[in-house]
Short mmCIF file of C-alpha atoms in Angstrom, two decimals:
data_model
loop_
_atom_site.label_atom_id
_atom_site.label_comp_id
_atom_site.label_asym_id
_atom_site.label_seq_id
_atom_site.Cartn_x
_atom_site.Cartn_y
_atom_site.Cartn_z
CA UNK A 1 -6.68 13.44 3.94
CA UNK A 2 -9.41 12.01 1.48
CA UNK A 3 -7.51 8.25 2.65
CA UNK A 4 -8.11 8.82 6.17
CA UNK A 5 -12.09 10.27 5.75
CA UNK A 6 -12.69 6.96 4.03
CA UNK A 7 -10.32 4.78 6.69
CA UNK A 8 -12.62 6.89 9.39
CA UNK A 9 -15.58 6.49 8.06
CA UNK A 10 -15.49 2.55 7.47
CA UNK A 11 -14.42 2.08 11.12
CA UNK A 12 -17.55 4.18 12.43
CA UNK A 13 -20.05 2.66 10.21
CA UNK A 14 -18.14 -0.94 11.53
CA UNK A 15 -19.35 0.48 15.53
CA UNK A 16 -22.36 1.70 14.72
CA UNK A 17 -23.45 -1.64 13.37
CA UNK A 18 -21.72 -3.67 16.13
CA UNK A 19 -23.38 -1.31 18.64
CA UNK A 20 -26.80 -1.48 16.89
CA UNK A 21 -26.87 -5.61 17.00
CA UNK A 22 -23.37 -7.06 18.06
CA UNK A 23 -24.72 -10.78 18.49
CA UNK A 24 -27.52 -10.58 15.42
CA UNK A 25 -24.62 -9.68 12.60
CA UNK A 26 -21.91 -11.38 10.87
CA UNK A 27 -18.94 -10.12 9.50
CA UNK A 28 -17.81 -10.67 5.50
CA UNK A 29 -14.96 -9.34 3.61
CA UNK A 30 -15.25 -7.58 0.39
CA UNK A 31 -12.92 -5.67 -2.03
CA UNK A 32 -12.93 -2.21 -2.41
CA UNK A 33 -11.51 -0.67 -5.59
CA UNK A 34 -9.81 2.58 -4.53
CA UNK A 35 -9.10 5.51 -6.81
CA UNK A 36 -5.01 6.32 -7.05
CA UNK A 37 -3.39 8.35 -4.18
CA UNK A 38 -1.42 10.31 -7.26
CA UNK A 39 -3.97 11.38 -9.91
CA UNK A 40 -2.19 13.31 -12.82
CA UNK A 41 -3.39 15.52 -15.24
CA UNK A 42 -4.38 14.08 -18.81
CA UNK A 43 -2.08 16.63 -20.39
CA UNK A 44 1.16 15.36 -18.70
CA UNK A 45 1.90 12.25 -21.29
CA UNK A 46 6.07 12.54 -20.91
CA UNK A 47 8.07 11.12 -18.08
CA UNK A 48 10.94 12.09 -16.62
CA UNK A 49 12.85 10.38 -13.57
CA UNK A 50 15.73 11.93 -11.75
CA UNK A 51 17.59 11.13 -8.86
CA UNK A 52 18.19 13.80 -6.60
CA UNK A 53 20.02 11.96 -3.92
CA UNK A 54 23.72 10.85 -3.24
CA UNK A 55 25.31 8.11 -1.04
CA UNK A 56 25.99 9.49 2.51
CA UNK A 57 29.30 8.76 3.89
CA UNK A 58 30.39 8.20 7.85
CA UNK A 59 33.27 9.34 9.37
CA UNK A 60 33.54 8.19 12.68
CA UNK A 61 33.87 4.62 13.25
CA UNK A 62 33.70 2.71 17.13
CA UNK A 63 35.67 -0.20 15.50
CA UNK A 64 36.58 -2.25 13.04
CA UNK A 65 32.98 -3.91 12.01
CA UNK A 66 31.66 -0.65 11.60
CA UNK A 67 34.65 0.59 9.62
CA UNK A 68 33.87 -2.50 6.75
CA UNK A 69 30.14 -2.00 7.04
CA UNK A 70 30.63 1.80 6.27
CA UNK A 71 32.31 1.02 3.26
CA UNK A 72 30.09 -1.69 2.01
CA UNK A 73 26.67 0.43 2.62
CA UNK A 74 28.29 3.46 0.59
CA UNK A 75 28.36 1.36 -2.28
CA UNK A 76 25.05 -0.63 -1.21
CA UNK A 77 23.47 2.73 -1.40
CA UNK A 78 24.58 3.72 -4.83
CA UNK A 79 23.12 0.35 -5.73
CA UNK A 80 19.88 0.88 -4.00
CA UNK A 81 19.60 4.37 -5.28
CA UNK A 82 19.41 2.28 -8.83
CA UNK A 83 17.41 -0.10 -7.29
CA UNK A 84 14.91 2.42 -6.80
CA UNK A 85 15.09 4.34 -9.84
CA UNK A 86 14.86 0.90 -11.88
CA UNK A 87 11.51 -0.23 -9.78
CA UNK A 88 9.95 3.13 -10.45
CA UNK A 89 10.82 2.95 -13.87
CA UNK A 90 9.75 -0.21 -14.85
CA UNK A 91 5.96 0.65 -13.30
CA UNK A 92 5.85 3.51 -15.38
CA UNK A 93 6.84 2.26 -18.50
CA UNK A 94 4.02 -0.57 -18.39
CA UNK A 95 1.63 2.31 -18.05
CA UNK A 96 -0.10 3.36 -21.73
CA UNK A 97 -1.10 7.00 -20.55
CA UNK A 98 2.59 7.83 -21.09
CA UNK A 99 4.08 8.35 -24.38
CA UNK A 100 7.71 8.60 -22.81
CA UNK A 101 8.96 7.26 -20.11
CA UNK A 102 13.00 8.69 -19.39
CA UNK A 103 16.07 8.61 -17.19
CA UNK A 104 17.89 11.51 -16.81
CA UNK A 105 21.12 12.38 -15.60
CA UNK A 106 21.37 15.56 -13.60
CA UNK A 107 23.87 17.25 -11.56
CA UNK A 108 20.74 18.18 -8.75
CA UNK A 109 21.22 17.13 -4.95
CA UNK A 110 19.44 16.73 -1.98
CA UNK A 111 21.43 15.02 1.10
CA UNK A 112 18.46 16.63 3.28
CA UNK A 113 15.42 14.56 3.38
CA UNK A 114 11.86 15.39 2.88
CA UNK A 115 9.45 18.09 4.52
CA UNK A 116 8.38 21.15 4.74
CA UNK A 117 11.74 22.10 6.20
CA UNK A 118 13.75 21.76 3.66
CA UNK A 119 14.04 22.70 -0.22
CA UNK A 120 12.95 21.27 -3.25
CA UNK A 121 14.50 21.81 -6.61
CA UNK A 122 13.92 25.71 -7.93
CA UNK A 123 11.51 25.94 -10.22
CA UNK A 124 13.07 27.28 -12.76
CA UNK A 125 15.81 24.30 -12.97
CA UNK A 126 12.63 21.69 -12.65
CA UNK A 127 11.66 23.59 -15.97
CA UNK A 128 15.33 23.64 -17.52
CA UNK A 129 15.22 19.92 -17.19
CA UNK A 130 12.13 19.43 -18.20
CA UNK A 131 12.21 21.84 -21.67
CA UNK A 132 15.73 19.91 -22.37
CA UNK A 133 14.61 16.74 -22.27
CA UNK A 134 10.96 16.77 -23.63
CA UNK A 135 9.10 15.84 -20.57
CA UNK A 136 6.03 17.05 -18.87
CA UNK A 137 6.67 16.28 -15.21
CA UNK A 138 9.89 15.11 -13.15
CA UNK A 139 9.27 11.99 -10.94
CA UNK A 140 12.20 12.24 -8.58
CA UNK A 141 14.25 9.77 -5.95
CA UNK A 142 14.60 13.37 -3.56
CA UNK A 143 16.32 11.23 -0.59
CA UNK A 144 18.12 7.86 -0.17
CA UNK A 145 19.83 6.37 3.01
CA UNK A 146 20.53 3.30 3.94
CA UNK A 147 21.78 3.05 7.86
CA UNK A 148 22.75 0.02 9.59
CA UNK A 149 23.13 -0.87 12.80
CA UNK A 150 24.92 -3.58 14.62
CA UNK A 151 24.88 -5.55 17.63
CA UNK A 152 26.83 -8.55 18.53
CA UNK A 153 26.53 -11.04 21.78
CA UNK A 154 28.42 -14.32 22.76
CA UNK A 155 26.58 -17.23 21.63
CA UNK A 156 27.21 -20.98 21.52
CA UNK A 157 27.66 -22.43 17.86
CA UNK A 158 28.24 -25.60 16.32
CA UNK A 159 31.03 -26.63 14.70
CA UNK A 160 32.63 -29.84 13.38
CA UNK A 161 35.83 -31.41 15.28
CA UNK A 162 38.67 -33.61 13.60
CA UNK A 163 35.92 -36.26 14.37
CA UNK A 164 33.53 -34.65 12.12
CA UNK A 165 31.30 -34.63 14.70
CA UNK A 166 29.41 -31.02 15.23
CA UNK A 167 29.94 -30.28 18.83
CA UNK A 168 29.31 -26.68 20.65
CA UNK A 169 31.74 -23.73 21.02
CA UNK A 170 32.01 -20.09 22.18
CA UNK A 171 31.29 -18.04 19.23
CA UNK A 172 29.55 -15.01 18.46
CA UNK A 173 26.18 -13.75 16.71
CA UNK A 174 26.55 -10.27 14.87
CA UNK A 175 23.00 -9.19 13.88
CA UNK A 176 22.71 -5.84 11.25
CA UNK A 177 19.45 -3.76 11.30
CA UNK A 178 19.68 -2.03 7.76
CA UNK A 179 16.72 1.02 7.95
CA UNK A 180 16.25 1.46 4.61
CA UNK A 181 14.71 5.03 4.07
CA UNK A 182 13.75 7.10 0.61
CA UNK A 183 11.62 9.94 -0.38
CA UNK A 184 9.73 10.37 -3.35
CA UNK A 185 8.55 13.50 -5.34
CA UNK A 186 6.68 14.65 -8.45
CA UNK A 187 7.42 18.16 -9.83
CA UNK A 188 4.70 19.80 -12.21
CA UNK A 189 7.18 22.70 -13.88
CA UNK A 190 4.27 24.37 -15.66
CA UNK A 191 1.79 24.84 -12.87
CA UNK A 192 5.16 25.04 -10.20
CA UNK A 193 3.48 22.55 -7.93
CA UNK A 194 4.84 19.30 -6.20
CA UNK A 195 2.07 16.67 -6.99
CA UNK A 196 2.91 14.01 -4.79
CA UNK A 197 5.87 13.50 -2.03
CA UNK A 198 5.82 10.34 0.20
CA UNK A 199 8.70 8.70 2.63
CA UNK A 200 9.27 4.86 2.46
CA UNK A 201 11.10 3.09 5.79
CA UNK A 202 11.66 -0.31 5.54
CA UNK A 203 14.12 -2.67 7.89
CA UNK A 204 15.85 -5.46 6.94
CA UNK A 205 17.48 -7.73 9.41
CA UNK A 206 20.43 -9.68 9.08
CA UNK A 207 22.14 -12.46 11.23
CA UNK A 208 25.56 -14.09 11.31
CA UNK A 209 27.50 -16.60 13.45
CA UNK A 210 31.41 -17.53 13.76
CA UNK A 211 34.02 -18.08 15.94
CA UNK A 212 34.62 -14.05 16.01
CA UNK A 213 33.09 -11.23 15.54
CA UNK A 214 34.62 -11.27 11.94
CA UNK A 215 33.38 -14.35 11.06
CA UNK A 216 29.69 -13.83 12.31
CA UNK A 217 29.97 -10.56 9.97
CA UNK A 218 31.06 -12.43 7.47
CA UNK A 219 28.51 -15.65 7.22
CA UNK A 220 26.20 -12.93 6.14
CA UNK A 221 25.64 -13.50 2.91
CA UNK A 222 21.27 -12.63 1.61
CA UNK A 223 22.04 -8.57 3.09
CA UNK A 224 22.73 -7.05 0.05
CA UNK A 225 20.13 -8.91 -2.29
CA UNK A 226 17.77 -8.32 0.55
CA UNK A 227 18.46 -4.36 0.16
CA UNK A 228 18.13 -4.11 -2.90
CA UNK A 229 14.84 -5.45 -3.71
CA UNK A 230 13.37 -4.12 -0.95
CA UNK A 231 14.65 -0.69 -2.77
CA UNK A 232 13.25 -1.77 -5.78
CA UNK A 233 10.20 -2.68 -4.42
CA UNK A 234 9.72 0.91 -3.03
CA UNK A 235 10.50 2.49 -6.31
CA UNK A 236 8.03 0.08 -7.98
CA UNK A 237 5.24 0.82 -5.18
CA UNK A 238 5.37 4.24 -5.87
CA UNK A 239 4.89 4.06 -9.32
CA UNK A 240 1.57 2.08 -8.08
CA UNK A 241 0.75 5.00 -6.46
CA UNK A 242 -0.79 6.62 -10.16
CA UNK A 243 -3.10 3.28 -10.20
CA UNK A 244 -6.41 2.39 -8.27
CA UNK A 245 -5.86 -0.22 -5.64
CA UNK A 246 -7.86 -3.29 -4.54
CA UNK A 247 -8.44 -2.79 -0.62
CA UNK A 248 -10.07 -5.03 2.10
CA UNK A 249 -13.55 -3.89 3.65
CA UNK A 250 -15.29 -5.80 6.28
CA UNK A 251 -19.13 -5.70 6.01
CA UNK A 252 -21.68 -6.82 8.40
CA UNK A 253 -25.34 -8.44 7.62
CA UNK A 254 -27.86 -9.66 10.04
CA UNK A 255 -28.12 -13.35 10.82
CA UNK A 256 -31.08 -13.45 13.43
CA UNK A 257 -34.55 -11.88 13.42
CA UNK A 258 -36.44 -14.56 12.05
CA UNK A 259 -36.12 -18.10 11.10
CA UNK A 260 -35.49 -17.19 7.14
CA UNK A 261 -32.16 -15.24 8.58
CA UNK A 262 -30.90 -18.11 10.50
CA UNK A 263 -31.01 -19.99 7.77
CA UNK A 264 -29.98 -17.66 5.61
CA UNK A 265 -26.52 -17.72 7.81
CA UNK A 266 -25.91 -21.33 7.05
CA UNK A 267 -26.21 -20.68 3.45
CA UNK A 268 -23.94 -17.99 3.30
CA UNK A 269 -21.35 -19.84 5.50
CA UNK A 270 -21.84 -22.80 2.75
CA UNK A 271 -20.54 -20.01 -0.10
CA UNK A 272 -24.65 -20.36 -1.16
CA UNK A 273 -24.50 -16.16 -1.76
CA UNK A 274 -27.55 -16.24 -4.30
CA UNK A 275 -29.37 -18.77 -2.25
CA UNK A 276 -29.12 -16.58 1.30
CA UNK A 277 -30.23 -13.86 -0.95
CA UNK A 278 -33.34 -14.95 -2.09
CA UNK A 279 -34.34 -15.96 1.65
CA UNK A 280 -33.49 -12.19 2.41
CA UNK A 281 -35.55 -11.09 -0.38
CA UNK A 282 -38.55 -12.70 0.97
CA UNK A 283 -38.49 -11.35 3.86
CA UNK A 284 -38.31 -7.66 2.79
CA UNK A 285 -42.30 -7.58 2.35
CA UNK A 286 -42.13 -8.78 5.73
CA UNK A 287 -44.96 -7.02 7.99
CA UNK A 288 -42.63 -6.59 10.66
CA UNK A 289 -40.68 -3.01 9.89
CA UNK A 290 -37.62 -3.84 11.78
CA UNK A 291 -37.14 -6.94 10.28
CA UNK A 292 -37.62 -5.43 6.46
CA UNK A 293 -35.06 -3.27 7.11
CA UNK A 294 -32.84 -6.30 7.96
CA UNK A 295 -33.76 -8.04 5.37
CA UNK A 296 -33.37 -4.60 2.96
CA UNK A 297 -30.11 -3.93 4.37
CA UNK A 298 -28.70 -7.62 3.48
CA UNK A 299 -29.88 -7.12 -0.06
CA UNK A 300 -27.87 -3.85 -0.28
CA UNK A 301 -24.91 -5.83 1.47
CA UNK A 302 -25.09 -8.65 -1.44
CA UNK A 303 -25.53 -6.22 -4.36
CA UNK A 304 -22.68 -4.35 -3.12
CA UNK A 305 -20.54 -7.73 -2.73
CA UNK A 306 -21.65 -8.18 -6.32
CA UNK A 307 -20.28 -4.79 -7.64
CA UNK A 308 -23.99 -3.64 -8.41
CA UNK A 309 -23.58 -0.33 -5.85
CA UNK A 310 -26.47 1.16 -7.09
CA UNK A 311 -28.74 -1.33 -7.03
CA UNK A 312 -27.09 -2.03 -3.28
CA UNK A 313 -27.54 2.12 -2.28
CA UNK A 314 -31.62 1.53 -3.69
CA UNK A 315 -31.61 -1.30 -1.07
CA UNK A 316 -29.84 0.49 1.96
CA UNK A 317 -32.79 3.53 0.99
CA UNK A 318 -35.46 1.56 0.78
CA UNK A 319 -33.98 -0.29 4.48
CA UNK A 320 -33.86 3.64 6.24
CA UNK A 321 -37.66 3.67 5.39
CA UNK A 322 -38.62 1.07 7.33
CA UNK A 323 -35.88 1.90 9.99
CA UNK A 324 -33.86 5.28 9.63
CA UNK A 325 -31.15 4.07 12.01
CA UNK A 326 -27.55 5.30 12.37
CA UNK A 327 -26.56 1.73 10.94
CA UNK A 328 -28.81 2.42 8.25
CA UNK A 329 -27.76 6.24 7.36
CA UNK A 330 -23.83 5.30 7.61
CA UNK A 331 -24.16 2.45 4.79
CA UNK A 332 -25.93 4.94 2.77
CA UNK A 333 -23.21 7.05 3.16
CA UNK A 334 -20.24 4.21 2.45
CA UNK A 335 -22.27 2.82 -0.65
CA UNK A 336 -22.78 6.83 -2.38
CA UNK A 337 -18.90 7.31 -1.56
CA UNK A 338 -17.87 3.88 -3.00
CA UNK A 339 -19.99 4.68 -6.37
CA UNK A 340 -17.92 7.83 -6.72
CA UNK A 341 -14.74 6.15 -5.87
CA UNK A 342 -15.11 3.41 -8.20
CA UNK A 343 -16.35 5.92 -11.45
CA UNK A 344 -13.15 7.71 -10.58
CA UNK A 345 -11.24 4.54 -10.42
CA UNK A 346 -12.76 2.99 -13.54
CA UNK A 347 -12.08 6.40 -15.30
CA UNK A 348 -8.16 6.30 -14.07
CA UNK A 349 -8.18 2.61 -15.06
CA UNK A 350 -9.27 3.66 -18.89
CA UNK A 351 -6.58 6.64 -19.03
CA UNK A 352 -4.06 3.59 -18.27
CA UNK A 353 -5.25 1.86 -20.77
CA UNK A 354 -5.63 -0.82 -18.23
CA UNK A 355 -9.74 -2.97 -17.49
CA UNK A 356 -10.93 -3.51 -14.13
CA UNK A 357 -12.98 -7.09 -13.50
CA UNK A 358 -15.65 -4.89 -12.15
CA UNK A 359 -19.05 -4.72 -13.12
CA UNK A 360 -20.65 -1.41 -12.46
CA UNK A 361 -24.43 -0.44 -12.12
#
């Protein structure tokens, strides 16, 4: 929820400035730190992971193809499964809030999915496994499937004759679409409350060609690597879930209004930041009120660029006094929720023992 108020938010303040002077802005892109979609309590310090899912198996088959691939994706999934695990772990282990980071076998199993449908671990085995095993909170792999899908069609394809010369024959092309899909949860025994549970779906597309359908499934040859780091990938994104993220904003300031702004915009397109600044700066004693709050609303847009957010929300303030537009009032609004963003961010950064290249004032 808190993800989409800021997503909403930055697209409405994006109209209302476009609506207020479409032609007399410019668009820049800045980057946002965002505080972690997972923020854990100090007190949990010891990590467990578990893996909750099995390998589905298929028993009805429309031919031979899907026969071989059913056997080869059981054991691709047991692979991706620790894939996953692996990826997860590794992301956790590189973060210093933890004191322990552990695997742990268990005999738990969910074939189910995610959802509010269907159920999680009891609580009282959650606690079980974490009293045995030292750990404050389970991090768990709930659900793992890997399902592929084929199609084949006649294609030309060259081959080489007793002239070694490639010429073109009937062949076919077999092409596998491997939906790769795995859900994520974190258990808090003590306080019997799932922290976090997110769904990854990822595809990953194969092709072959041969003579047959056989030998088009068999010139496949990148599917399996391809599986597995994409699995590995997921388990290591969601371990990025406990860390603030760098995220793309677009920002608009005014290029036209007077002949300082104009030339402003050529400095700015030149990379000249400081130079376009100081033009803005003189114009914010301007005696024209509309045009101050331009030129206050550019200095708040450069601050801001420049990680000084206070200094930047003192600018967009001092811009609503000469012109309390909506433009005006939904910059104030971004700028106070990116200064409590980034104090949480900086604050989850520290409890990683991790340091941000941000400068905050």
């Amino acid at each position: 929820m808190k993800k989409n108020y800021t997503y909403i938010l930055a697209i409405l303040f994006g109209i209302l400035i476009s609506l207020n002077s479409c032609s007399a802005t410019k668009q820049h892109t800045l980057s946002a730190l965002e505080p972690a979609s997972v923020d854990l309590a100090t007190t949990i310090t010891k990590i467990g992971i578990i893996n909750e899912s099995s390998a589905t198996t298929k028993s009805d088959y429309k031919n031979r193809i899907e026969q071989i691939l059913s056997a080869k994706d059981q054991q691709l999934q047991k692979d991706g499964i620790d894939a996953a695990i692996s990826g997860l772990f590794e992301e956790l282990a590189k973060d210093q809030r933890f004191d322990t980071v552990r695997l742990i076998q268990t005999e738990v199993n969910n074939s189910e999915g995610l959802g509010d449908t269907v159920d999680t671990i009891s609580w009282d085995a959650v606690k079980e496994i974490c009293d045995a095993n030292n750990v404050d909170a389970i991090f768990s792999l709930a659900y793992y499937e890997a399902d592929t899908q084929v199609s084949v069609k006649k294609k030309k394809i060259e081959e080489q004759d007793m002239l070694r010369q490639y010429i073109k024959v009937a062949g076919h092309e077999i092409t596998l679409e491997t939906l790769i899909e795995n859900g994520w949860r974190i258990y808090d025994p003590y306080n019997q409350q799932v922290i976090d549970e997110l769904v990854f779906n990822e595809q990953i597309t194969s092709t072959g060609t041969g003579t047959n359908e056989m030998d088009a499934l068999y010139d496949i040859s990148d599917r399996r690597e391809a599986v597995l780091d994409q699995s590995k990938n997921t388990g290591s994104s969601y371990g990025l879930r406990l860390l603030p993220q760098e995220q793309d904003v677009v920002r608009e300031y005014f290029v036209k209004g007077s002949d300082k702004l104009v030339e402003a915009k050529k400095l700015a397109e030149e990379d000249n930041w400081e130079a376009a600044a100081a033009l803005w700066e003189l114009e914010t004693t301007h005696e024209n009120t509309k045009l101050k709050a331009k030129a206050c609303y550019n200095m708040a847009f450069y601050n801001e660029m420049n990680g000084k957010y206070q200094i930047a929300l003192d600018w967009v303030e001092k811009a609503s006094t000469h012109n309390d537009s909506k433009a005006n009032t939904a910059y104030k609004a971004v700028l106070q929720k990116r200064i409590t963003d980034t104090k949480i961010a900086l604050q989850q950064l520290e409890r990683s023992n991790l340091s941000a290249s941000l400068e905050f004032e």
